[in-house]
Short mmCIF file of C-alpha atoms and ligand atoms in Angstrom, two decimals:
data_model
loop_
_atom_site.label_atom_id
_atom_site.label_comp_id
_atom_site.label_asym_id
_atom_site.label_seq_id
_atom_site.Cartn_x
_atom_site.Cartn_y
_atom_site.Cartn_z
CA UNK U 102 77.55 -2.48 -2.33
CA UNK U 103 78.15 1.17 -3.78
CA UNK U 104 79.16 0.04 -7.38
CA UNK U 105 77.18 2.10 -9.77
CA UNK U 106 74.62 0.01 -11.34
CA UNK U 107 75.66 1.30 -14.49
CA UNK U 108 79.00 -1.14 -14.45
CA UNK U 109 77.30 -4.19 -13.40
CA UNK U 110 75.04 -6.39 -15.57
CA UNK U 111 71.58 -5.84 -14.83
CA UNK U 112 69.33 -8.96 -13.35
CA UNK U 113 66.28 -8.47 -15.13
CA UNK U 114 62.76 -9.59 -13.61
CA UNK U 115 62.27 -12.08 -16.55
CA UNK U 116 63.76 -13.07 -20.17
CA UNK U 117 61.79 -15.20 -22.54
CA UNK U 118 63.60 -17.93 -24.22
CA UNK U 119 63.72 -17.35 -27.84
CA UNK U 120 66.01 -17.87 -30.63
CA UNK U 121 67.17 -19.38 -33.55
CA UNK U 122 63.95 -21.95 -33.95
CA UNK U 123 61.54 -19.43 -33.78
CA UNK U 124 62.91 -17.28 -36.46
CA UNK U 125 63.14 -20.55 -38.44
CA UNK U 126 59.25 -21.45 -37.73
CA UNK U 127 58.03 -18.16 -38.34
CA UNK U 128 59.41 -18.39 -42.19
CA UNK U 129 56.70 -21.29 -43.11
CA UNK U 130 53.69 -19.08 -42.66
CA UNK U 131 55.86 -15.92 -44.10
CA UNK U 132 56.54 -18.34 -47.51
CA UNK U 133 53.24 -19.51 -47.45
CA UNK U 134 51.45 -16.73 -47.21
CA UNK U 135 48.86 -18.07 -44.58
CA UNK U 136 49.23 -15.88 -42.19
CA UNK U 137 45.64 -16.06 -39.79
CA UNK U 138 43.81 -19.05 -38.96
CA UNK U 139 45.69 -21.44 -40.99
CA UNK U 140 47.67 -24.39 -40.22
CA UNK U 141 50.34 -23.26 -37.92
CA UNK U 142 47.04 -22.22 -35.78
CA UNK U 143 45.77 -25.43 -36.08
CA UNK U 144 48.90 -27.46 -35.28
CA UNK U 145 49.49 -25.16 -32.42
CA UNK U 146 45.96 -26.15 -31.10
CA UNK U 147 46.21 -30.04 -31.82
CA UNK U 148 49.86 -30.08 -30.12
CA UNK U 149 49.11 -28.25 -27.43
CA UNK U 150 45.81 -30.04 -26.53
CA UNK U 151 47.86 -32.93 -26.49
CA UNK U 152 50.41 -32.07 -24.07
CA UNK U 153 48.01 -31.26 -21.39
CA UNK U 154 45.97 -33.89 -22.11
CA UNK U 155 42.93 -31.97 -22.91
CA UNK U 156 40.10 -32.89 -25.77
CA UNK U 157 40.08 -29.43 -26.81
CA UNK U 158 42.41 -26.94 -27.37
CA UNK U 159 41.21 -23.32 -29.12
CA UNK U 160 43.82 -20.86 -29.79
CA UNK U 161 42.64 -16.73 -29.20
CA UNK U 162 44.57 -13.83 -28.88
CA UNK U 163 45.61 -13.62 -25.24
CA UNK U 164 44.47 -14.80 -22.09
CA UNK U 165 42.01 -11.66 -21.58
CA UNK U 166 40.33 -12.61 -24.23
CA UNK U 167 40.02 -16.26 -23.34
CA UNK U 168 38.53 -15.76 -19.68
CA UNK U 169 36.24 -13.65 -21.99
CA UNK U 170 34.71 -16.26 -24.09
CA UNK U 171 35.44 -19.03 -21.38
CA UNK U 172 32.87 -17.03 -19.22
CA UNK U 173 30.46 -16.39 -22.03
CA UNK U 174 30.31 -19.92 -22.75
CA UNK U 175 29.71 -20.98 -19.41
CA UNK U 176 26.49 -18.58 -19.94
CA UNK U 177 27.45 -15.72 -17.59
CA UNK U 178 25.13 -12.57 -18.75
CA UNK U 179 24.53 -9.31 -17.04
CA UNK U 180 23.63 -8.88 -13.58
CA UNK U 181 25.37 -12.30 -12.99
CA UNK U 182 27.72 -13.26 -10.50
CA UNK U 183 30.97 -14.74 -10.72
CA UNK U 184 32.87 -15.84 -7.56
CA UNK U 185 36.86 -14.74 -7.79
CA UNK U 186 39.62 -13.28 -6.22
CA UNK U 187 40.80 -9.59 -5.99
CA UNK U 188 44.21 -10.49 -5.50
CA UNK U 189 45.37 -11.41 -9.15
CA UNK U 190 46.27 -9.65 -12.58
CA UNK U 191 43.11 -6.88 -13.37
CA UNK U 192 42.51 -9.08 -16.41
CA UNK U 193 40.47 -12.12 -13.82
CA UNK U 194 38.30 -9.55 -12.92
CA UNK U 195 37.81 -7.09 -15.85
CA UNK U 196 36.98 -10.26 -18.15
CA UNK U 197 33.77 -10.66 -15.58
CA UNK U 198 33.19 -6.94 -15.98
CA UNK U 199 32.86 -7.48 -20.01
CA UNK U 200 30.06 -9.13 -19.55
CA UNK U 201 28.19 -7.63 -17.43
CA UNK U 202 28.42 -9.52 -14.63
CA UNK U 203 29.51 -8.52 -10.79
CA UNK U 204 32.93 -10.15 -9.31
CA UNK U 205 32.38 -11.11 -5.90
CA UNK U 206 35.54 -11.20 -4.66
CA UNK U 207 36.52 -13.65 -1.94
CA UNK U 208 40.55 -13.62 0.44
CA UNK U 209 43.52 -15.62 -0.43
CA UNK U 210 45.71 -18.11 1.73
CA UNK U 211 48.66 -16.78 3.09
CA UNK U 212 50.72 -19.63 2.05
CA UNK U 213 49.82 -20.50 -1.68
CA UNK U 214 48.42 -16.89 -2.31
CA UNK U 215 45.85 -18.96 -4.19
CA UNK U 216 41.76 -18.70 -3.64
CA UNK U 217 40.76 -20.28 0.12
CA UNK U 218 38.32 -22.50 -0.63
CA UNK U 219 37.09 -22.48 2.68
CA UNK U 220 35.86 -18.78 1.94
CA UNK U 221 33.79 -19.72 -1.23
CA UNK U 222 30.57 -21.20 0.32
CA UNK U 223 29.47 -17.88 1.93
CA UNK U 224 30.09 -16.22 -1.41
CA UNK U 225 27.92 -17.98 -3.12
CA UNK U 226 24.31 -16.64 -4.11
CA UNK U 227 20.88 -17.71 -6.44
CA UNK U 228 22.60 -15.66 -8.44
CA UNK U 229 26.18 -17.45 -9.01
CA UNK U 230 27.00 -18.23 -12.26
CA UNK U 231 30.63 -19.42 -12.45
CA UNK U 232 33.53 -19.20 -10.12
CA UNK U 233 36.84 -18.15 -11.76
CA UNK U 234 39.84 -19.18 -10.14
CA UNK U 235 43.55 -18.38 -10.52
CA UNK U 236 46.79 -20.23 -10.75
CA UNK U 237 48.53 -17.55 -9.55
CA UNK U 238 52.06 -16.91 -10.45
CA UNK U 239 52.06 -20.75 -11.70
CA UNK U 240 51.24 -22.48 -8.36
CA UNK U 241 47.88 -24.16 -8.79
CA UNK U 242 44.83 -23.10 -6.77
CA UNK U 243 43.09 -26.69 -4.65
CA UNK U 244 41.27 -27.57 -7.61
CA UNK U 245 39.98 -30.92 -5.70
CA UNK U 246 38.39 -28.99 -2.76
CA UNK U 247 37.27 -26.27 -5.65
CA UNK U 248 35.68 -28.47 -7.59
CA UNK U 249 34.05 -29.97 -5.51
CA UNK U 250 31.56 -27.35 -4.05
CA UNK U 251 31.29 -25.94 -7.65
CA UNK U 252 29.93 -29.55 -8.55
CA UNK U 253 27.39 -29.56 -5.83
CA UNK U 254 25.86 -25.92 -6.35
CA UNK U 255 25.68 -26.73 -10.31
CA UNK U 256 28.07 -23.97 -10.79
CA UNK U 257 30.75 -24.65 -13.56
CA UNK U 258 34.80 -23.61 -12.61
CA UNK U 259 36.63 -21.33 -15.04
CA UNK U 260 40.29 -21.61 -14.30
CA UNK U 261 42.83 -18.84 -14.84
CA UNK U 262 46.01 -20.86 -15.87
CA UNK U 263 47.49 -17.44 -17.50
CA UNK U 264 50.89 -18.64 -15.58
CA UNK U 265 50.44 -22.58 -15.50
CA UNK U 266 51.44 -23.81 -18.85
CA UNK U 267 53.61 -26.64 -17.62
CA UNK U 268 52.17 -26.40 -14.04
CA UNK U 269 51.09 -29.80 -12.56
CA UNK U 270 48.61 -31.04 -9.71
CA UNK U 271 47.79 -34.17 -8.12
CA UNK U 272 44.44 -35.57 -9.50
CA UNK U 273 43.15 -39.24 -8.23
CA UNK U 274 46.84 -40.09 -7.31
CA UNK U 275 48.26 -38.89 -11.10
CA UNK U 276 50.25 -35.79 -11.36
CA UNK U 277 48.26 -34.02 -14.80
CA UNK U 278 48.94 -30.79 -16.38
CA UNK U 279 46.91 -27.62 -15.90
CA UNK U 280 44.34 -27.48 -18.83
CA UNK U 281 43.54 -31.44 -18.62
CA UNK U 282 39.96 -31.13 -17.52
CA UNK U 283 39.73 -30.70 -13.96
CA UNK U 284 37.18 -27.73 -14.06
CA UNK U 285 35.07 -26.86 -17.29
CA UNK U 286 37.41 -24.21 -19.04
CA UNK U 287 41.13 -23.91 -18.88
CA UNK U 288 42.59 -20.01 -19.86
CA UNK U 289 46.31 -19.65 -21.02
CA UNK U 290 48.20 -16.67 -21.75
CA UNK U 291 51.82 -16.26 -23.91
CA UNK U 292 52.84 -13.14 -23.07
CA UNK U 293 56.20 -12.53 -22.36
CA UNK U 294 56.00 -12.58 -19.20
CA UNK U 295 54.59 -15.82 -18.69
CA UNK U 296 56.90 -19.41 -19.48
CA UNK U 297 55.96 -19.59 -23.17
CA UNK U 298 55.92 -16.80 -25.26
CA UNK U 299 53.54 -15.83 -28.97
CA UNK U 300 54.53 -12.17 -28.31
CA UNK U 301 51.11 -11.92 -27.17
CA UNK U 302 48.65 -15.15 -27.38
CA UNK U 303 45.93 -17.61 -25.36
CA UNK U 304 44.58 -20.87 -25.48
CA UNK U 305 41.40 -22.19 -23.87
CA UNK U 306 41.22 -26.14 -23.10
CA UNK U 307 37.80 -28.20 -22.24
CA UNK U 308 36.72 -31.52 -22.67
CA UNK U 309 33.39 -30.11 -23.85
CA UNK U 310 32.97 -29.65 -27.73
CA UNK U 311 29.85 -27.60 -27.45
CA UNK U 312 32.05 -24.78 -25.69
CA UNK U 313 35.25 -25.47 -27.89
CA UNK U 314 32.27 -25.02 -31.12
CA UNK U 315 31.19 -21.30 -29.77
CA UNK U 316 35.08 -20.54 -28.89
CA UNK U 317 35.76 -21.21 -32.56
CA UNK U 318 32.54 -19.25 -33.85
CA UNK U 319 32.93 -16.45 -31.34
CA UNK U 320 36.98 -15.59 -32.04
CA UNK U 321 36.30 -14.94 -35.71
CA UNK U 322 33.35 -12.76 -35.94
CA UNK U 323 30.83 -15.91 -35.66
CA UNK U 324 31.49 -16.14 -39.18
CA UNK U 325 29.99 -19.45 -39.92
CA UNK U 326 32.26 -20.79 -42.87
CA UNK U 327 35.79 -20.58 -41.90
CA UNK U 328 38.40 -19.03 -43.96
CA UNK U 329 39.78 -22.71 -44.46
CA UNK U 330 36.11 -24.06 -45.89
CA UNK U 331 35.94 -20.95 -47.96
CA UNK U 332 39.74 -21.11 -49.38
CA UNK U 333 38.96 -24.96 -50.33
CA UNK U 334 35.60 -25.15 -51.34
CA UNK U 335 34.79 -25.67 -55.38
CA UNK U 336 31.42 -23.93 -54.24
CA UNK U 337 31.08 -20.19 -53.88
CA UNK U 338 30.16 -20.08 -49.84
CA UNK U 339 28.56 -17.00 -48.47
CA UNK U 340 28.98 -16.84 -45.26
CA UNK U 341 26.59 -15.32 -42.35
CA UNK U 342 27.12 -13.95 -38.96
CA UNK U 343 25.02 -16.22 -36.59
CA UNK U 344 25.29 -13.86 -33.54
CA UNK U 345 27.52 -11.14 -32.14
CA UNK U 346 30.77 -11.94 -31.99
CA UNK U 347 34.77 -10.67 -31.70
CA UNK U 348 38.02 -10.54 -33.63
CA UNK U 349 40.08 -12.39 -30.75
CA UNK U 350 42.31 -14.15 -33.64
CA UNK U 351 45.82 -15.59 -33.16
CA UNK U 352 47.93 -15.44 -36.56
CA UNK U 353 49.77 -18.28 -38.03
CA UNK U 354 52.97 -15.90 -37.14
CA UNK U 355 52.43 -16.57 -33.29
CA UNK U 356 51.30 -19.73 -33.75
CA UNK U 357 54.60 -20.97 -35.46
CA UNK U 358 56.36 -19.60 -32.77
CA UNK U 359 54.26 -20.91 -30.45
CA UNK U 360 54.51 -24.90 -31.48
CA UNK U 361 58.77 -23.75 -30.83
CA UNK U 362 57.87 -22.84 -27.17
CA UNK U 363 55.70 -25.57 -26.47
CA UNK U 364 58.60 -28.06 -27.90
CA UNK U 365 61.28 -26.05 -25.13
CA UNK U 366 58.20 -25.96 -22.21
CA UNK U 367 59.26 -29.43 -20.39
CA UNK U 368 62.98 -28.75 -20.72
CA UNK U 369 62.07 -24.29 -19.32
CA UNK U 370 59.79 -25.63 -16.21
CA UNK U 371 62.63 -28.01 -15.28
CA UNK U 372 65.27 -25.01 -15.25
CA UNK U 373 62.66 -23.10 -13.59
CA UNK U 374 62.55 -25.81 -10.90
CA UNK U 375 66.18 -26.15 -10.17
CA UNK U 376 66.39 -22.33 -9.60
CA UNK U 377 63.78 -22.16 -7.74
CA UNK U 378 65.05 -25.03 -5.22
CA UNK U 379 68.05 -23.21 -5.55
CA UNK U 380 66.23 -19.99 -3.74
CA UNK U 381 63.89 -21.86 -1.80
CA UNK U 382 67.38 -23.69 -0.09
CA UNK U 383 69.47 -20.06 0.15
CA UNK U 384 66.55 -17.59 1.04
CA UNK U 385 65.70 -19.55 4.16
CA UNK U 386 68.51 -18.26 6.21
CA UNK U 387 67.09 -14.49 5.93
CA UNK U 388 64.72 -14.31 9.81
CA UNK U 389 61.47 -13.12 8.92
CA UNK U 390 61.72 -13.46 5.18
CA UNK U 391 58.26 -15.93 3.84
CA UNK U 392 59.38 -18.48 1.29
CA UNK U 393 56.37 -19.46 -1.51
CA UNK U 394 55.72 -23.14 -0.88
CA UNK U 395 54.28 -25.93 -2.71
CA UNK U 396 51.37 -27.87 -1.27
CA UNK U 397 52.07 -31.48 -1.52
CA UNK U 398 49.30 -31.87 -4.44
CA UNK U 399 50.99 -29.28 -6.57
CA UNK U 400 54.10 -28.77 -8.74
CA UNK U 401 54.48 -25.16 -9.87
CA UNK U 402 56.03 -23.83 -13.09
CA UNK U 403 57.50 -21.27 -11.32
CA UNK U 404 56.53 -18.32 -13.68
CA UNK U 405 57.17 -15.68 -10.52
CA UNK U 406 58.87 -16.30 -7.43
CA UNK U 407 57.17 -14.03 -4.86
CA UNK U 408 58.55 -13.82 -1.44
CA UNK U 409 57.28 -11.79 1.35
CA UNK U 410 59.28 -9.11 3.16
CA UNK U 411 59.65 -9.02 7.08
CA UNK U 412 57.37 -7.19 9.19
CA UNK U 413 58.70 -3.83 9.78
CA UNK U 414 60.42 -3.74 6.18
CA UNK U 415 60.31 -0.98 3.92
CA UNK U 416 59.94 -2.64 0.89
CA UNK U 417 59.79 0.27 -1.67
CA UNK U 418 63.02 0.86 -0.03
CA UNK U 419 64.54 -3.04 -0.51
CA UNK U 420 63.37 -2.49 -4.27
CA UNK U 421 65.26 0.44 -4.74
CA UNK U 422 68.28 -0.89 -2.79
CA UNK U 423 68.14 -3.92 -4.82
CA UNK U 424 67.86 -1.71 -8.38
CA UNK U 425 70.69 0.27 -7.60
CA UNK U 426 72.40 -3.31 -7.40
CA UNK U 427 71.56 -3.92 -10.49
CA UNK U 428 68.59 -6.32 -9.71
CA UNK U 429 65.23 -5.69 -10.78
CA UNK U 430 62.39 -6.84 -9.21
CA UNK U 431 58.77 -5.79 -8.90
CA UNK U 432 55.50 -5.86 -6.35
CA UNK U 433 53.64 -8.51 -5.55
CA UNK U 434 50.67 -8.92 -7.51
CA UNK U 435 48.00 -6.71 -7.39
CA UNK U 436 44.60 -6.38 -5.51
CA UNK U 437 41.80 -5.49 -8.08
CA UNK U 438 39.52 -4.10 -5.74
CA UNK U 439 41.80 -1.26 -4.51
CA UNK U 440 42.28 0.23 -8.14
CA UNK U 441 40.31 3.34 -9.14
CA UNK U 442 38.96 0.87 -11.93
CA UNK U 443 37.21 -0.48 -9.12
CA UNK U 444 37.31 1.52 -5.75
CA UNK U 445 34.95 4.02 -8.02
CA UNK U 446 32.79 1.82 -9.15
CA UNK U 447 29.02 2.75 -8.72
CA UNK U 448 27.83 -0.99 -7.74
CA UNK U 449 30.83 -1.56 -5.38
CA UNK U 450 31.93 -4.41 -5.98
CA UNK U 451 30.94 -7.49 -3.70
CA UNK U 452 32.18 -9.44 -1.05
CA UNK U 453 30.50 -11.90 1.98
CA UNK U 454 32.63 -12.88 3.96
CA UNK U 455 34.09 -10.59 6.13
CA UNK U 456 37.18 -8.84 4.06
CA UNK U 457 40.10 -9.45 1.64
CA UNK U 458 42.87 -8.49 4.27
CA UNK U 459 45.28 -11.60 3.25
CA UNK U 460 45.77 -10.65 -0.65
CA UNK U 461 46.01 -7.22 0.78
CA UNK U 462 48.62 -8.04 2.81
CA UNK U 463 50.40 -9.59 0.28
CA UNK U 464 49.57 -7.30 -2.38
CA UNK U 465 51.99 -4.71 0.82
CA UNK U 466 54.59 -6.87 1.58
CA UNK U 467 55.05 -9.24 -1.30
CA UNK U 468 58.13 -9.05 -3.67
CA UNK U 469 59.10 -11.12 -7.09
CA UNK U 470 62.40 -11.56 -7.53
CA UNK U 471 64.53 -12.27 -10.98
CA UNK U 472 63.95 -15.57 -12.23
CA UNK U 473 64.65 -16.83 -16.14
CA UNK U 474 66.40 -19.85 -18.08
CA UNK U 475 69.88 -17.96 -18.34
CA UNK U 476 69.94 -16.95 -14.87
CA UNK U 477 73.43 -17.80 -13.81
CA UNK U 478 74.06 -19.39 -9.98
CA UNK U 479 76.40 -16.40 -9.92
CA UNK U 480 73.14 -14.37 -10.58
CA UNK U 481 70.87 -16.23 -7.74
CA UNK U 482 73.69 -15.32 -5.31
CA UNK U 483 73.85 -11.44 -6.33
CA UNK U 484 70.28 -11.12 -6.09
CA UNK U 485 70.15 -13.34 -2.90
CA UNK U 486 73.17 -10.88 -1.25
CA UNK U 487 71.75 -7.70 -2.35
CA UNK U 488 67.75 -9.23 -0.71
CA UNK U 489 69.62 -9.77 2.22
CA UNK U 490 71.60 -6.82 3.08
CA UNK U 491 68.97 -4.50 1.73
CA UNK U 492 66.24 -6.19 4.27
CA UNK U 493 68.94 -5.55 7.03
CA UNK U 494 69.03 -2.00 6.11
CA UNK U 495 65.81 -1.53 5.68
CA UNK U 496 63.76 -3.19 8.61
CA UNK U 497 63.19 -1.11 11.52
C1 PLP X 32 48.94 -12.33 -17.43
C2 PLP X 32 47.65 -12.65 -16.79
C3 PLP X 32 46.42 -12.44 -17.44
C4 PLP X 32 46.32 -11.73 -18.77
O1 PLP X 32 46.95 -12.41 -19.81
P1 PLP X 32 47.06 -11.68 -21.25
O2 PLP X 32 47.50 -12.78 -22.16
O3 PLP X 32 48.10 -10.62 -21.10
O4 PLP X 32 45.74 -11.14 -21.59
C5 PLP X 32 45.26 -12.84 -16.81
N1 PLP X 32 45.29 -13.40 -15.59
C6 PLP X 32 46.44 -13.60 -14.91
C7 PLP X 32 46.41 -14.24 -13.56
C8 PLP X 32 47.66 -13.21 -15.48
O5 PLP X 32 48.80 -13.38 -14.79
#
């Protein structure tokens, strides 16, 4: 166990696949000159509404800014509430914030670290404008059950898919991709960290073209001519600016790149799969160790594979164990509401039913361990060695 990290190969947390094909694809828009809002934006949008199987596909500059506009859409204004959960990236609930609006925060289950929909109904309030709810780390949330009670309070369901590009649930006996309609607005994200990569990128999906019109309108300014009207017409156009509205573009740079990723998505979640069988089948001889598991209606992407430590274990300690192995890892994700960003805020944020103590819980004791196309078996087994003999040490 002593060799110095230094001689060994570090295990990352994560790797994106890129290569040769993207530096190909970025060269059309870099010959062309279209470099915003052109065609390789448009492609990107039309290819990957298709491949989720949505009627709507509008590209923006990350997934921050997505929930953003998905949220304004769904007409959530100040002094609104929107029902979500603490335990995610800051992004779910700081995209409420922007507009004004009050997250009211509602627990996890243990088992999916997902939303509990049983926890949602005493959330809700005359004053409930959307719920927001997250496919975290790539397992989907129980859209059916969610749906469902957002359908009969009138209240329309945002869904956080940041980490579910290629994620799949089980909808009136189908599996469909995340960002098919199954709620009203679908929120990607392509940063690194996630399976497909722009650098930095979102998409929002819906079925409903009055949303995907003020997504378009909204991400450029509301500018109402386009630059590709403008560029084409015989007519000098002036354009106006119908209402307030943002610079949440994607360039034709990212967008090239991403039409590469979305081509290598089926062939990255598969690899993701296998690995993650792969962990699921070693990792279960560790006592104590909690495994992430699959409900029956839902195939993850696997974007992070987030295991829970043993009661009694140190886990600052296992991570620094495992780093001087050579093996990164990090925390499991975060609790919003236990940030200065909130603890301090004046209004205090929200909550009905009786605590958040599961997604803090797992916020203590959860851990994400390496996981990326190029990870070698050889890897899994370093990194499922080093877990192992760093919970022994570490456990009282
Ligand atoms: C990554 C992430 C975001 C933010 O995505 P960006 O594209 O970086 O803005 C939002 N929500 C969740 C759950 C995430 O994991």
């Amino acid at each position: 166990m002593s060799v110095p990290a230094i001689e060994r190969t570090m295990i990352p947390i994560a790797k994106p696949v890129v290569g040769d094909a993207e530096l190909e694809a970025v060269r059309r828009p870099l010959s062309t000159g279209w470099l915003t809002q052109g065609p390789e934006v448009a492609a990107f949008e039309r290819e990957f509404a298709a491949f989720v199987g949505a009627p709507h596909a509008c590209a923006v500059s990350n997934c921050t800014t997505a929930l953003h506009l998905a949220l304004r859409a769904a007409g959530v204004r100040a002094g609104d509430e929107v029902i979500t959960v603490s335990h995610s990236f800051i992004a779910t609930a700081n995209a409420i914030r922007y507009c004004g609006a009050v997250p009211v925060f509602v627990d996890v289950h243990p088992d999916t670290y997902n939303i509990d929909p049983s926890r949602i109904a005493s959330a809700l309030s005359p004053r409930t404008r959307a719920l927001l709810v997250v496919h975290q780390l790539g397992m989907p949330c129980d859209l059916a059950a969610i749906v469902e009670q957002a359908r009969r309070h009138g209240v329309p369901v945002i869904e956080d898919a940041a980490c579910a590009a290629g994620s799949e649930i089980l909808w009136n006996g189908r599996w469909e991709r995340i960002g098919r309609p199954h709620g009203d607005i679908a929120c990607f994200s392509f940063h690194p960290r996630k399976v497909m990569t722009t650098g930095d990128g979102g998409m929002l999906t819906t079925a409903n073209p009055e949303f995907d019109r003020q997504f378009r309108l909204w991400r450029q300014h509301s500018m109402s001519v386009s630059d590709a009207a403008r560029h084409t017409s015989q007519k000098v156009v002036v354009e106006e600016y119908t209402e307030l509205g943002f610079n949440y573009r994607m360039t034709d740079l990212q967008a090239a790149i991403g039409r590469v990723q979305l081509e290598r998505l089926p062939a990255m979640v598969e690899r993701r799969r296998a690995l993650a069988q792969n962990y699921l089948s070693r990792l279960a001889a560790i006592p104590g160790l909690h495994l992430p598991a699959e409900p029956e209606w839902a195939r993850s992407n696997w974007q992070s594979f987030c295991v829970r430590v043993p009661a009694g274990c140190d886990r600052g300690a296992v991570m620094q164990t495992m780093l001087d192995d050579g093996i990164s890892t990090r925390r499991g994700v975060m609790c919003a509401h236990t940030e200065p960003a909130y603890r301090l805020e004046a209004w205090r944020t929200p909550r009905r039913d009786g605590g958040l103590g599961v997604g803090e819980s797992i916020s203590a004791d959860g851990l994400i361990l390496p996981l990326y196309d190029a990870m070698s078996e050889a890897d899994q087994s370093r990194v499922v060695a080093s877990l192992e003999d760093a919970i022994g040490r570490h456990t009282e």
